[in-house]
mmCIF file of C-alpha atoms in Angstrom:
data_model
loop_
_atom_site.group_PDB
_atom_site.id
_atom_site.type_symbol
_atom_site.label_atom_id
_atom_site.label_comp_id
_atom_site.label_asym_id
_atom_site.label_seq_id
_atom_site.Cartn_x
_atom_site.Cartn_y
_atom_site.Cartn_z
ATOM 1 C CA UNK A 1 -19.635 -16.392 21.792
ATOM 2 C CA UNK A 2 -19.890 -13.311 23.609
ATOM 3 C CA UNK A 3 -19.125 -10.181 21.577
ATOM 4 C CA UNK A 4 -17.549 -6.540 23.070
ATOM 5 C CA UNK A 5 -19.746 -3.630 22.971
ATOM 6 C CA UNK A 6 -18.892 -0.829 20.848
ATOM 7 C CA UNK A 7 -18.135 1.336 23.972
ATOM 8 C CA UNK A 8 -15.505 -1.632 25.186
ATOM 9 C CA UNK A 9 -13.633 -1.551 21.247
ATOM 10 C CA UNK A 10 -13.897 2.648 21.252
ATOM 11 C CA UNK A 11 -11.977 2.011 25.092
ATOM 12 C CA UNK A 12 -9.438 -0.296 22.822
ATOM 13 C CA UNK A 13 -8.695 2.190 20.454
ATOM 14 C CA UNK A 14 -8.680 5.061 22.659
ATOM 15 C CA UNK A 15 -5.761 3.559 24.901
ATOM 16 C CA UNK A 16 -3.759 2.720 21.674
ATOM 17 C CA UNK A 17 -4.230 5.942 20.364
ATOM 18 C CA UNK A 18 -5.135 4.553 16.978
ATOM 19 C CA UNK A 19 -4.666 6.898 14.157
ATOM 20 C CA UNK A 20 -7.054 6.586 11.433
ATOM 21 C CA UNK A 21 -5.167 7.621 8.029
ATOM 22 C CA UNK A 22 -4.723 6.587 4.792
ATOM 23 C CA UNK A 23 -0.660 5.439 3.808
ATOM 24 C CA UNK A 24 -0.132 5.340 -0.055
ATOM 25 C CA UNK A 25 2.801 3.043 -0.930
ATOM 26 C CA UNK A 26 5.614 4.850 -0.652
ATOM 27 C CA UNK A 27 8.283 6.166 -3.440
ATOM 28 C CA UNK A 28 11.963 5.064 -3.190
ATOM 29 C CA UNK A 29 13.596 8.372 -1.939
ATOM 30 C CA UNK A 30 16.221 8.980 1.172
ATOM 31 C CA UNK A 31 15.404 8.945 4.336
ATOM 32 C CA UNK A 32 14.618 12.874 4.811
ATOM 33 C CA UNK A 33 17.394 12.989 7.448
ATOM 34 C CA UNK A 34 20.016 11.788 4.660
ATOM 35 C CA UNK A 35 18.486 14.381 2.362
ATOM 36 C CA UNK A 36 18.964 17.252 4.601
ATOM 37 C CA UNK A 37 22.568 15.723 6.412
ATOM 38 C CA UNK A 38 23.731 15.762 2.129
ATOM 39 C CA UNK A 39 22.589 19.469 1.472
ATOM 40 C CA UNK A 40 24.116 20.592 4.562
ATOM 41 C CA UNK A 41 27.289 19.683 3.461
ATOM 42 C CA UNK A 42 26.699 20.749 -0.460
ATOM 43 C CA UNK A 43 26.301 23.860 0.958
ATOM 44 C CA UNK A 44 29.283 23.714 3.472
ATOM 45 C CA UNK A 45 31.127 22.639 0.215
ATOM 46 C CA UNK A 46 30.538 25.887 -1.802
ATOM 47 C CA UNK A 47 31.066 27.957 1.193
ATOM 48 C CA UNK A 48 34.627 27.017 1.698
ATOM 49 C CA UNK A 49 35.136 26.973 -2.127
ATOM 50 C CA UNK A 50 34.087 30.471 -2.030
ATOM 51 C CA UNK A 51 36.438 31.453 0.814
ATOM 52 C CA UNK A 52 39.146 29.711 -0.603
ATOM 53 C CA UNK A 53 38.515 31.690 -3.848
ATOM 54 C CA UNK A 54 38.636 34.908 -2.136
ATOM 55 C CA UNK A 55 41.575 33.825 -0.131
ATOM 56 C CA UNK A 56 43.666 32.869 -3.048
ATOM 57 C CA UNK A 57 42.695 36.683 -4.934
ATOM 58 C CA UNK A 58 42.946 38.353 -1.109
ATOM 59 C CA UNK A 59 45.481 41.553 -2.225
ATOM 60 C CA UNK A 60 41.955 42.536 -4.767
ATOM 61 C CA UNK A 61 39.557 43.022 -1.637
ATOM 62 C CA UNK A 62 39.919 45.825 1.079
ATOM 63 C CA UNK A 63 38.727 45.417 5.027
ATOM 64 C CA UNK A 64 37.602 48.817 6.275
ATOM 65 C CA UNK A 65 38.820 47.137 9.685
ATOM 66 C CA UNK A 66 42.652 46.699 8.985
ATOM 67 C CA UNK A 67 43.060 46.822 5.424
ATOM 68 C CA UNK A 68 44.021 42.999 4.682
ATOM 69 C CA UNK A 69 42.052 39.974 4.290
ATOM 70 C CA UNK A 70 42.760 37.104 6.126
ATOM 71 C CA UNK A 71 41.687 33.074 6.240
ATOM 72 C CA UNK A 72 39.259 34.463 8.489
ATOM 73 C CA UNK A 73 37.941 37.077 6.707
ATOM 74 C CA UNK A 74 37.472 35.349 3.207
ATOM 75 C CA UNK A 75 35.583 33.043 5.405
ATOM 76 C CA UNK A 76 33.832 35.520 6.695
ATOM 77 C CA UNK A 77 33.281 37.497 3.146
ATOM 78 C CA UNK A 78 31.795 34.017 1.710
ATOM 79 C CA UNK A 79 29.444 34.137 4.531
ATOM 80 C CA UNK A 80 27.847 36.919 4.597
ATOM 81 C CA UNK A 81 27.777 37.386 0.727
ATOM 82 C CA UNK A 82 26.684 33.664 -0.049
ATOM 83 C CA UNK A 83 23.907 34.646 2.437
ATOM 84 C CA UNK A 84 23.389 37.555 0.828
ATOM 85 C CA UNK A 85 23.654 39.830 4.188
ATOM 86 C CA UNK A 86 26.485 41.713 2.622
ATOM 87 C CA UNK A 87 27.892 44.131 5.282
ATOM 88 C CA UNK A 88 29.907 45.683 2.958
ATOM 89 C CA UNK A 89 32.882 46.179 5.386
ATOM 90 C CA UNK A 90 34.668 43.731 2.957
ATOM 91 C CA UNK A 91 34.643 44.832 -0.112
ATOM 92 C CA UNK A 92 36.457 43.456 -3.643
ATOM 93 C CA UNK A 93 38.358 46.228 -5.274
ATOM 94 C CA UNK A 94 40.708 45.119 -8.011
ATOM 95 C CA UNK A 95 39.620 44.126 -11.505
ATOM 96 C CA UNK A 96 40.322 40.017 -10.497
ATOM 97 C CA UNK A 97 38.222 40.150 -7.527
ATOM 98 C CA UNK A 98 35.470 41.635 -9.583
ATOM 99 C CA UNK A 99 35.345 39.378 -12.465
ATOM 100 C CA UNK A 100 35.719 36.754 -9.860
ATOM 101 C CA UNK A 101 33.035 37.865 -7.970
ATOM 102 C CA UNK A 102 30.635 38.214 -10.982
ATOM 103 C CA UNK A 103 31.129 34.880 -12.883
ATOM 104 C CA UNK A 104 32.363 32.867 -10.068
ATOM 105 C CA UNK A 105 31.157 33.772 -6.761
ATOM 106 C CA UNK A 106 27.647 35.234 -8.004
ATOM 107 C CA UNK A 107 26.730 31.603 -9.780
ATOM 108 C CA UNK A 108 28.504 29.979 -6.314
ATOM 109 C CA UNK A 109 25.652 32.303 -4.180
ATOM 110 C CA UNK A 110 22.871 31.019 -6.608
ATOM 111 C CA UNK A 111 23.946 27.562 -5.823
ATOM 112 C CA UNK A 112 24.022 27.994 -2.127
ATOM 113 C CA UNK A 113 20.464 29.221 -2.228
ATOM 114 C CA UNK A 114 19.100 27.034 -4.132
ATOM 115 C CA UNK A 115 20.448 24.194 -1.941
ATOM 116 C CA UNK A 116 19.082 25.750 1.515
ATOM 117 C CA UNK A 117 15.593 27.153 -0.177
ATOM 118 C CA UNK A 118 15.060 24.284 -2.018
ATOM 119 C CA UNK A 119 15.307 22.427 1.056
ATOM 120 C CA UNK A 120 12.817 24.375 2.857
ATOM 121 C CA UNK A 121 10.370 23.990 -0.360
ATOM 122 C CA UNK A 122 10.567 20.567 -0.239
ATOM 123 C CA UNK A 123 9.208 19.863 3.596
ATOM 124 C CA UNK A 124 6.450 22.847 2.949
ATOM 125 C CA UNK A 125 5.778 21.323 -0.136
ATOM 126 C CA UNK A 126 5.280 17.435 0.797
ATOM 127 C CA UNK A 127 2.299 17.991 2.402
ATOM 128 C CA UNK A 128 0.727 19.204 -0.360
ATOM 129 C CA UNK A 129 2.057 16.655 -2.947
ATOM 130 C CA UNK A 130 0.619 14.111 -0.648
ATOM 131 C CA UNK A 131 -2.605 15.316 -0.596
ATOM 132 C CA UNK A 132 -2.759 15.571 -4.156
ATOM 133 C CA UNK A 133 -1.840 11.964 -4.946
ATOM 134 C CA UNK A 134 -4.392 11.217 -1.563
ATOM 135 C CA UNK A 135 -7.669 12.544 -3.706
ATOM 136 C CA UNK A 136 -6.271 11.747 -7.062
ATOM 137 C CA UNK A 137 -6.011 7.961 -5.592
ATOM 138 C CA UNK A 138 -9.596 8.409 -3.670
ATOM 139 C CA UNK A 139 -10.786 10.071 -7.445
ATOM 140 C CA UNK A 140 -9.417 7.031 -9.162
ATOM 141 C CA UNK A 141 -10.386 4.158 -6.501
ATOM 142 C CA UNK A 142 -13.115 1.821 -8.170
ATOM 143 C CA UNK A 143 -13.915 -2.151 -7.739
ATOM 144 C CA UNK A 144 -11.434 -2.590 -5.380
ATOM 145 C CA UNK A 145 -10.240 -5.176 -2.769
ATOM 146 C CA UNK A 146 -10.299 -4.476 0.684
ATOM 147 C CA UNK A 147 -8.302 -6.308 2.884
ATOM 148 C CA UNK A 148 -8.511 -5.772 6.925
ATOM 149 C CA UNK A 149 -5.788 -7.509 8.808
ATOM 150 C CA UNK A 150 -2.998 -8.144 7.340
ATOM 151 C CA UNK A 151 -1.259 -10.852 9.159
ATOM 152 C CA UNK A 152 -0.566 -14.146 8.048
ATOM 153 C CA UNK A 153 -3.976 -14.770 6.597
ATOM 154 C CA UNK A 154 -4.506 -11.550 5.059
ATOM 155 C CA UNK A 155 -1.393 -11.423 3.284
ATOM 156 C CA UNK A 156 -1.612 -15.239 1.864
ATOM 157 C CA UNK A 157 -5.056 -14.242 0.596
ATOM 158 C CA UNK A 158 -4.097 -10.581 -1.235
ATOM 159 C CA UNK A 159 -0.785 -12.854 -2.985
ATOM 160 C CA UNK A 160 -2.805 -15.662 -4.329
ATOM 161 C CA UNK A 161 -5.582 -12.941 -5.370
ATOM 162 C CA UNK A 162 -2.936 -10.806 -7.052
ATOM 163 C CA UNK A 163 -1.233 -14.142 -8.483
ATOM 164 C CA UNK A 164 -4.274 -14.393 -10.388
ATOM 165 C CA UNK A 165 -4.270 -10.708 -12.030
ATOM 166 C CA UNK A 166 -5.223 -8.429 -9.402
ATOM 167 C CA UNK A 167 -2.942 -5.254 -9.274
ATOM 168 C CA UNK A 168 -1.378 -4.399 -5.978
ATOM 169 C CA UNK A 169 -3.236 -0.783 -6.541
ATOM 170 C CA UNK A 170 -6.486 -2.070 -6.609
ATOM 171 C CA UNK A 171 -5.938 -3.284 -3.048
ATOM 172 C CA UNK A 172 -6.292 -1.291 0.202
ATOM 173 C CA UNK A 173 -4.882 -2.901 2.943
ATOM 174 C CA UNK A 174 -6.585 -2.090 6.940
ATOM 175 C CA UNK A 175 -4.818 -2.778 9.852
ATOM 176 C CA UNK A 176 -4.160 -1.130 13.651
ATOM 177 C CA UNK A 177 -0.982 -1.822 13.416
ATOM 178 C CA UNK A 178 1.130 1.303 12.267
ATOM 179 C CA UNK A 179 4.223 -1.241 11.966
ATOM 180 C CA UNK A 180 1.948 -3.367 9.697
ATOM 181 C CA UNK A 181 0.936 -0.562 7.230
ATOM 182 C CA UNK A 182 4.252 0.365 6.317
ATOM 183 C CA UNK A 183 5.022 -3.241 6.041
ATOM 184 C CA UNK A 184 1.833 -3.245 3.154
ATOM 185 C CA UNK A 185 2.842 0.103 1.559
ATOM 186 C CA UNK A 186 6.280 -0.897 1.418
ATOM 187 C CA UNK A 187 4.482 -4.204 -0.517
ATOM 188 C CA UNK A 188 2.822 -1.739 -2.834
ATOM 189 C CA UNK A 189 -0.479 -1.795 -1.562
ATOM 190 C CA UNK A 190 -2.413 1.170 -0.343
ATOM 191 C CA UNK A 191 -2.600 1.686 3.497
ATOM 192 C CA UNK A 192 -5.395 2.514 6.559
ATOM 193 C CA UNK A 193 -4.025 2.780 9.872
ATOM 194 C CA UNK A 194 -7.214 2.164 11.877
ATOM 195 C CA UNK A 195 -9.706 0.354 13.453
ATOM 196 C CA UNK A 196 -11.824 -1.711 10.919
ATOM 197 C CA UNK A 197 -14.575 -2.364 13.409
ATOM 198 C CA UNK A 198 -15.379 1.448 12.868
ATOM 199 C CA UNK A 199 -17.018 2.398 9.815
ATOM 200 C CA UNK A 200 -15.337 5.937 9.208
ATOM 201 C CA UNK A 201 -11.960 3.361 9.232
ATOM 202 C CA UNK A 202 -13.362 1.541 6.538
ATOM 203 C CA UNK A 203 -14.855 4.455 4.985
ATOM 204 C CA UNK A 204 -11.193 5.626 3.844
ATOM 205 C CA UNK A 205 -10.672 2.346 2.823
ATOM 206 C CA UNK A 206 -13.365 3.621 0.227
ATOM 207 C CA UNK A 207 -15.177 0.085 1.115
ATOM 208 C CA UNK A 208 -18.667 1.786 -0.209
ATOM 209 C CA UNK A 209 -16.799 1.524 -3.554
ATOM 210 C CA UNK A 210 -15.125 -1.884 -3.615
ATOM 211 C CA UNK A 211 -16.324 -5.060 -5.010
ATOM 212 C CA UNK A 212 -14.815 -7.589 -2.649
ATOM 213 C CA UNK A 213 -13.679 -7.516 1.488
ATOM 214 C CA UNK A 214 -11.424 -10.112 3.030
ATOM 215 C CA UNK A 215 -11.914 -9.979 6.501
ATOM 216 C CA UNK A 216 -9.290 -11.696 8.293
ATOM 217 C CA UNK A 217 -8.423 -10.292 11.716
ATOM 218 C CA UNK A 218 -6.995 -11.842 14.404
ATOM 219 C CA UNK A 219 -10.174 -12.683 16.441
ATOM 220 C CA UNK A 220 -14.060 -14.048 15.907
ATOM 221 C CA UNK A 221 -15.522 -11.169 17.542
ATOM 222 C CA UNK A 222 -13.667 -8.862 15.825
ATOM 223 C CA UNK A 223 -14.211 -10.520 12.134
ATOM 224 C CA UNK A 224 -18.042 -10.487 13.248
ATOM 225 C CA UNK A 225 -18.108 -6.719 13.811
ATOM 226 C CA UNK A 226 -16.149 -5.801 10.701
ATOM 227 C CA UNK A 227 -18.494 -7.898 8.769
ATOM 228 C CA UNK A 228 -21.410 -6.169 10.298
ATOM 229 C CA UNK A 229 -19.673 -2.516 9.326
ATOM 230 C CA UNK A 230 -18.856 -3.679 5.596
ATOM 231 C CA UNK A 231 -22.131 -5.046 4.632
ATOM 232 C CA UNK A 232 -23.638 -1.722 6.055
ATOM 233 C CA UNK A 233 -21.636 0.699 4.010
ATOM 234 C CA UNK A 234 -21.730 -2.150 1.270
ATOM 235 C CA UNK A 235 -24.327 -4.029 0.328
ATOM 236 C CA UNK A 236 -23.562 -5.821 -3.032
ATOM 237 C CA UNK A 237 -19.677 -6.490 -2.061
ATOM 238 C CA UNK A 238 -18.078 -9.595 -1.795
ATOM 239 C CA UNK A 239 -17.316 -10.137 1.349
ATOM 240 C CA UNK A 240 -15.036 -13.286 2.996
ATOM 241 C CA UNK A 241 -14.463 -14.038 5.976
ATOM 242 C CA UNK A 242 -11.905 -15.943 8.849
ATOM 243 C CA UNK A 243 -12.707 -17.975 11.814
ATOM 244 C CA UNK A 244 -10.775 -19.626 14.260
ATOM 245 C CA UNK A 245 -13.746 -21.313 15.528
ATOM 246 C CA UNK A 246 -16.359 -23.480 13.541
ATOM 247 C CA UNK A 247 -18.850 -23.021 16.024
ATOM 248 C CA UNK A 248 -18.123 -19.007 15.115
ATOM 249 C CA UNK A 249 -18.657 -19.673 11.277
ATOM 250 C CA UNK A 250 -22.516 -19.396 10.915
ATOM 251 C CA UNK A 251 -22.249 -16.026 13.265
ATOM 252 C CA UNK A 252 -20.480 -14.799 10.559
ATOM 253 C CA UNK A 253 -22.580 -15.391 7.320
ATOM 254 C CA UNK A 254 -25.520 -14.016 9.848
ATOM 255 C CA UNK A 255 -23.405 -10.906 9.571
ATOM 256 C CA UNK A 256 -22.916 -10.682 6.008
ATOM 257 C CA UNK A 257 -20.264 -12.476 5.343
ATOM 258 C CA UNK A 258 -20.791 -14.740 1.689
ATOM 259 C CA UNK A 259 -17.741 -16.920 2.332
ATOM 260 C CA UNK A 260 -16.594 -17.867 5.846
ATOM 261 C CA UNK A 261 -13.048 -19.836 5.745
ATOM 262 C CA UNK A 262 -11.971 -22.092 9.290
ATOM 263 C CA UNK A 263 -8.813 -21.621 9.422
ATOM 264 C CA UNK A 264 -8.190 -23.508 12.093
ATOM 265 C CA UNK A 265 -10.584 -26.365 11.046
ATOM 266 C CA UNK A 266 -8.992 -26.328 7.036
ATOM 267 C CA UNK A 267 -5.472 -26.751 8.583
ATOM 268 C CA UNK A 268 -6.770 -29.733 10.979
ATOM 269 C CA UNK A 269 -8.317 -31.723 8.428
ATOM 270 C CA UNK A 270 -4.880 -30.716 5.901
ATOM 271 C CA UNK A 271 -2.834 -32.429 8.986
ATOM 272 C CA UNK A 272 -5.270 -35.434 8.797
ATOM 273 C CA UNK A 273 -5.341 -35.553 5.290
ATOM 274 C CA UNK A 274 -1.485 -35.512 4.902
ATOM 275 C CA UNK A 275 -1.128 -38.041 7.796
ATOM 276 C CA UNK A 276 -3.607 -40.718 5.915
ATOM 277 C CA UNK A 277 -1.656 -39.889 2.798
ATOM 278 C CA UNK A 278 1.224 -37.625 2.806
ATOM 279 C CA UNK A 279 0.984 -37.590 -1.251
ATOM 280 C CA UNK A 280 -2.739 -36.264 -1.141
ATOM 281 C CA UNK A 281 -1.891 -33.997 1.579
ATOM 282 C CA UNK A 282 0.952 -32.472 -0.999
ATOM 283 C CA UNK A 283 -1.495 -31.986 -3.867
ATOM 284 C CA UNK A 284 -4.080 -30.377 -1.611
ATOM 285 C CA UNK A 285 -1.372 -28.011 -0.232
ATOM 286 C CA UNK A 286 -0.190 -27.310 -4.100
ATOM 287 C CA UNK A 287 -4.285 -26.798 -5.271
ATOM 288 C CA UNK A 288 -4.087 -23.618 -2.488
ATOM 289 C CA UNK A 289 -0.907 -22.234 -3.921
ATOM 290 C CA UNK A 290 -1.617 -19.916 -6.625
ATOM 291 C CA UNK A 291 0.274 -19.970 -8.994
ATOM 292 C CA UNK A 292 2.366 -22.871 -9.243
ATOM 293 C CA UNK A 293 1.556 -26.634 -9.829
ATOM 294 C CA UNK A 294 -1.896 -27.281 -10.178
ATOM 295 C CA UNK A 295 -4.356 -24.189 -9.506
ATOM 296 C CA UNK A 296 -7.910 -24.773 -9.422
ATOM 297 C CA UNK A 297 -9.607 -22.034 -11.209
ATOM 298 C CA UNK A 298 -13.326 -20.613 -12.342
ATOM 299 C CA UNK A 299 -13.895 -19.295 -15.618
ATOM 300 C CA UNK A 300 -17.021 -19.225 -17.873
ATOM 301 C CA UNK A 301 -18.650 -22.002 -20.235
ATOM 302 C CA UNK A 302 -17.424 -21.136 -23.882
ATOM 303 C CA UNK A 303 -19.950 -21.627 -26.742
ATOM 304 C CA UNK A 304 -18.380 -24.890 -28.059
ATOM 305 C CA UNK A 305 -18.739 -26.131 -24.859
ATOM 306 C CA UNK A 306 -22.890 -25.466 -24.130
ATOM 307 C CA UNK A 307 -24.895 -28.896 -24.447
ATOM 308 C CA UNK A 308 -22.052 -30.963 -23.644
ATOM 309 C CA UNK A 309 -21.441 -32.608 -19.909
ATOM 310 C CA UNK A 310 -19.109 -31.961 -17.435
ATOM 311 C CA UNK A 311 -16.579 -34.967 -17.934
ATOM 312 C CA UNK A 312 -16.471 -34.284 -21.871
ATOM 313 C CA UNK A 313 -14.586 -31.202 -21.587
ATOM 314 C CA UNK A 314 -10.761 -31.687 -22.145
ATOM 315 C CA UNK A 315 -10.324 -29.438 -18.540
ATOM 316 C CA UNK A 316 -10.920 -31.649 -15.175
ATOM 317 C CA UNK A 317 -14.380 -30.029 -14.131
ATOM 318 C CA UNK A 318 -14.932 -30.408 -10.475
ATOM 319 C CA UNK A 319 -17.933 -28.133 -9.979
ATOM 320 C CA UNK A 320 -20.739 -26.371 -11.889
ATOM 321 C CA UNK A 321 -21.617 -23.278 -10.389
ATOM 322 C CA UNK A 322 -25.534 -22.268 -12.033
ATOM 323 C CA UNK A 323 -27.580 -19.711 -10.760
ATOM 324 C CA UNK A 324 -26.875 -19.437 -7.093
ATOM 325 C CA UNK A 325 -26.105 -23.314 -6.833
ATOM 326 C CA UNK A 326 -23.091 -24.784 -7.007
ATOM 327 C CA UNK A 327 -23.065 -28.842 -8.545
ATOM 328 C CA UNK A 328 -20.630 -31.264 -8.548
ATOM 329 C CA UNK A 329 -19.467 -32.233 -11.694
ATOM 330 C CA UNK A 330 -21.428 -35.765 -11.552
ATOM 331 C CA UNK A 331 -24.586 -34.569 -10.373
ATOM 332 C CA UNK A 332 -27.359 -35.677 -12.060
ATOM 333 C CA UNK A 333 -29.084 -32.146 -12.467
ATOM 334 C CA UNK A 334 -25.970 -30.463 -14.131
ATOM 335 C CA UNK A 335 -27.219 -32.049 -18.049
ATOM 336 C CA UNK A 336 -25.703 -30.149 -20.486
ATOM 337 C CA UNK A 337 -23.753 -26.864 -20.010
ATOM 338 C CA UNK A 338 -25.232 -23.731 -20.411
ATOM 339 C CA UNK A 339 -23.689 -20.740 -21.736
ATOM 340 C CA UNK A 340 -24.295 -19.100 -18.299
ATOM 341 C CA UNK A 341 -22.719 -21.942 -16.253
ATOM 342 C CA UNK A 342 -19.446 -20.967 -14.654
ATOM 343 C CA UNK A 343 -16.692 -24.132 -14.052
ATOM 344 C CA UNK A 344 -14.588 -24.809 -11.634
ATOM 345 C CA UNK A 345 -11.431 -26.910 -13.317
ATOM 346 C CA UNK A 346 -8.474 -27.748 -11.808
ATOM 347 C CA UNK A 347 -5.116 -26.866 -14.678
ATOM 348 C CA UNK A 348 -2.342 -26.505 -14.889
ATOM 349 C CA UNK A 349 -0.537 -23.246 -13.580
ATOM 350 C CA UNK A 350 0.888 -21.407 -16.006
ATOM 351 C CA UNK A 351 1.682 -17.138 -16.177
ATOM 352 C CA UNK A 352 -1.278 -16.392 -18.321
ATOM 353 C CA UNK A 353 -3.402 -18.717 -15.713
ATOM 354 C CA UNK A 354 -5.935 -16.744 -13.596
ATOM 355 C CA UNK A 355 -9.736 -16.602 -12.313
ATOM 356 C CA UNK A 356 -12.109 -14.732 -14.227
ATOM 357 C CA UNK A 357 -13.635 -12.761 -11.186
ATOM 358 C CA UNK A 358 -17.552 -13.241 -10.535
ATOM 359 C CA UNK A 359 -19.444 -10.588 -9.486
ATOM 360 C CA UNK A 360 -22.312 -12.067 -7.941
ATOM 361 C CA UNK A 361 -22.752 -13.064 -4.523
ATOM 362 C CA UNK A 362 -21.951 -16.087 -3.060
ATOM 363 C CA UNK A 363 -25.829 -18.077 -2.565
ATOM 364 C CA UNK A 364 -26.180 -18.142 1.515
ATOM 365 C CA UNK A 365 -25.944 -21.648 3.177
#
């Protein structure tokens, strides 16, 4: 397989003007254009309540011009004194108009402030309130999951990792795709517009920090050089990988990858499988749903359990995972259980159901 230099991707990026930033998932609010459009006419509202107030008390103000207030003018009066220009060529002079002015019109001018100014503070201030929940989140950001793609394969793998206990904000989502961010942040998940064959990209991502990468882009070469990035910043992360290509696979656990996934290959020998026996083909399909049905699941070797074997247990052991190797549950060097062992049963799915995550690294192959 012939990979793209680094000049060739940089090209890429350049022409789709790739912005590399960090997307938070997002708060249920209005669009900003509602929230402005709905001020606008709060403060159209008190405006013609206030010239409707001074038009219904007009015989208690004076005009300097022509010594009557019209339509026009208490228009004009609630303008410039909601505003708080105040020309003074209008001016209230009876006792009504005054105490109208002071407990009406006065709170009415408050109001209409508020509404405009507190506009204004809100655009300067969301800038700010972003970047304060941006370094509070970086602050925070600890044994994370990266995931970089987040097509088809990258979103079926963040579900059945968070159907197992993961919280979506332990999960930071990196994609090119602007479109495909705000699809992830309106998900819940954090967000990195950007390339995630560069490592400053993945750097935001905070991947020097996180305990387990999923690569799954849309292309071998591209999986290879995110790999490559990854381990680099991160050397004791989990990292898995997808391939469309078998041939690709052993490219990728050269790279760095522990865990490299055909997905083309897996959903070939699923289409056999199903067309020698459309009943084993079901199972298999329910085994990858997490979740529901039968889940297959790793989780430690309880005390009770050391010394005895594999097929005494009451849960349907399929594999012994000891040390870096990884037995089937009838081979002959598996003995008796250890209290380090780590099983790998297939149960039955229920909500408190989930893998107990291991840290280590996947033994290369």
């Amino acid at each position: 397989m012939k990979l793209p230099g680094h000049d060739a991707i940089a090209r890429q990026a350049d022409e789709h003007l790739v912005t590399r930033r960090v997307n938070l998932p997002r708060r249920v609010v209005e669009r900003p254009l509602r929230q402005v459009t709905k001020r606008l006419l709060m403060a159209l509202l008190v405006l013609i309540v206030t010239a409707l107030i001074v038009y219904a008390d007009h015989d208690g103000y004076h005009d300097n011009a022509d010594d009557s207030v019209g339509l026009l003018d208490s228009f004009y009066y609630a303008t410039v004194t909601l505003s708080t220009t105040g020309y003074g060529d209008i001016t209230p002079v009876g006792d009504g108009a005054r105490l109208i002015n002071i407990f009406v019109v006065t709170p009415l001018r408050v109001l209409f402030l508020i509404i405009l100014v507190g506009t204004t503070l809100e655009v300067l201030t969301e800038r700010t309130r972003e970047e304060w929940r941006l370094n509070r989140w970086r602050s925070t950001l600890r044994d994370h999951t990266v995931v970089v793609g987040f097509g088809t394969k990258g979103r079926s793998a963040i579900q059945t990792v968070c159907a197992t206990g993961l919280k979506k904000e332990q999960v930071v989502v990196v994609d090119p795709s602007n479109k495909v961010i705000d699809a992830a942040t309106a998900e819940g998940y954090a967000g990195v517009t950007g390339d995630g064959t560069r490592s400053e990209v993945l750097k935001r991502a905070e991947v020097h920090r996180a305990r387990q990468v999923i690569v799954a882009t849309q292309r071998d070469d591209t999986a290879v050089l995110v790999t490559l990035t990854a381990r680099q910043l991160n050397r004791g992360a989990k990292i898995v990988a997808a391939v469309r290509e078998e041939e690709n696979a052993p490219l990728l656990k050269q790279s760095g990858a522990d865990a490299v996934i055909t997905s083309a290959s897996a959903a070939g020998r699923l289409l056999g499988l199903s067309v020698l026996s459309p009943a084993a083909g079901m199972v298999m399909e329910d085994l990858i749903h997490q979740g529901s049905g039968l889940d297959i699941v790793e989780r430690p070797v309880t005390k009770a359990e050391v010394g005895r074997g594999p097929r005494e247990l009451d849960d349907l052991v399929v594999s012994v995972v000891r040390g870096h190797r990884v037995l089937g549950y009838d081979d002959s060097a598996v003995g008796g259980l250890e209290l380090t062992d780590r099983l790998i049963t297939i149960v039955r799915a229920t909500p408190g159901t989930h893998v107990t995550p291991d840290v280590r690294r996947l033994p290369p192959q």
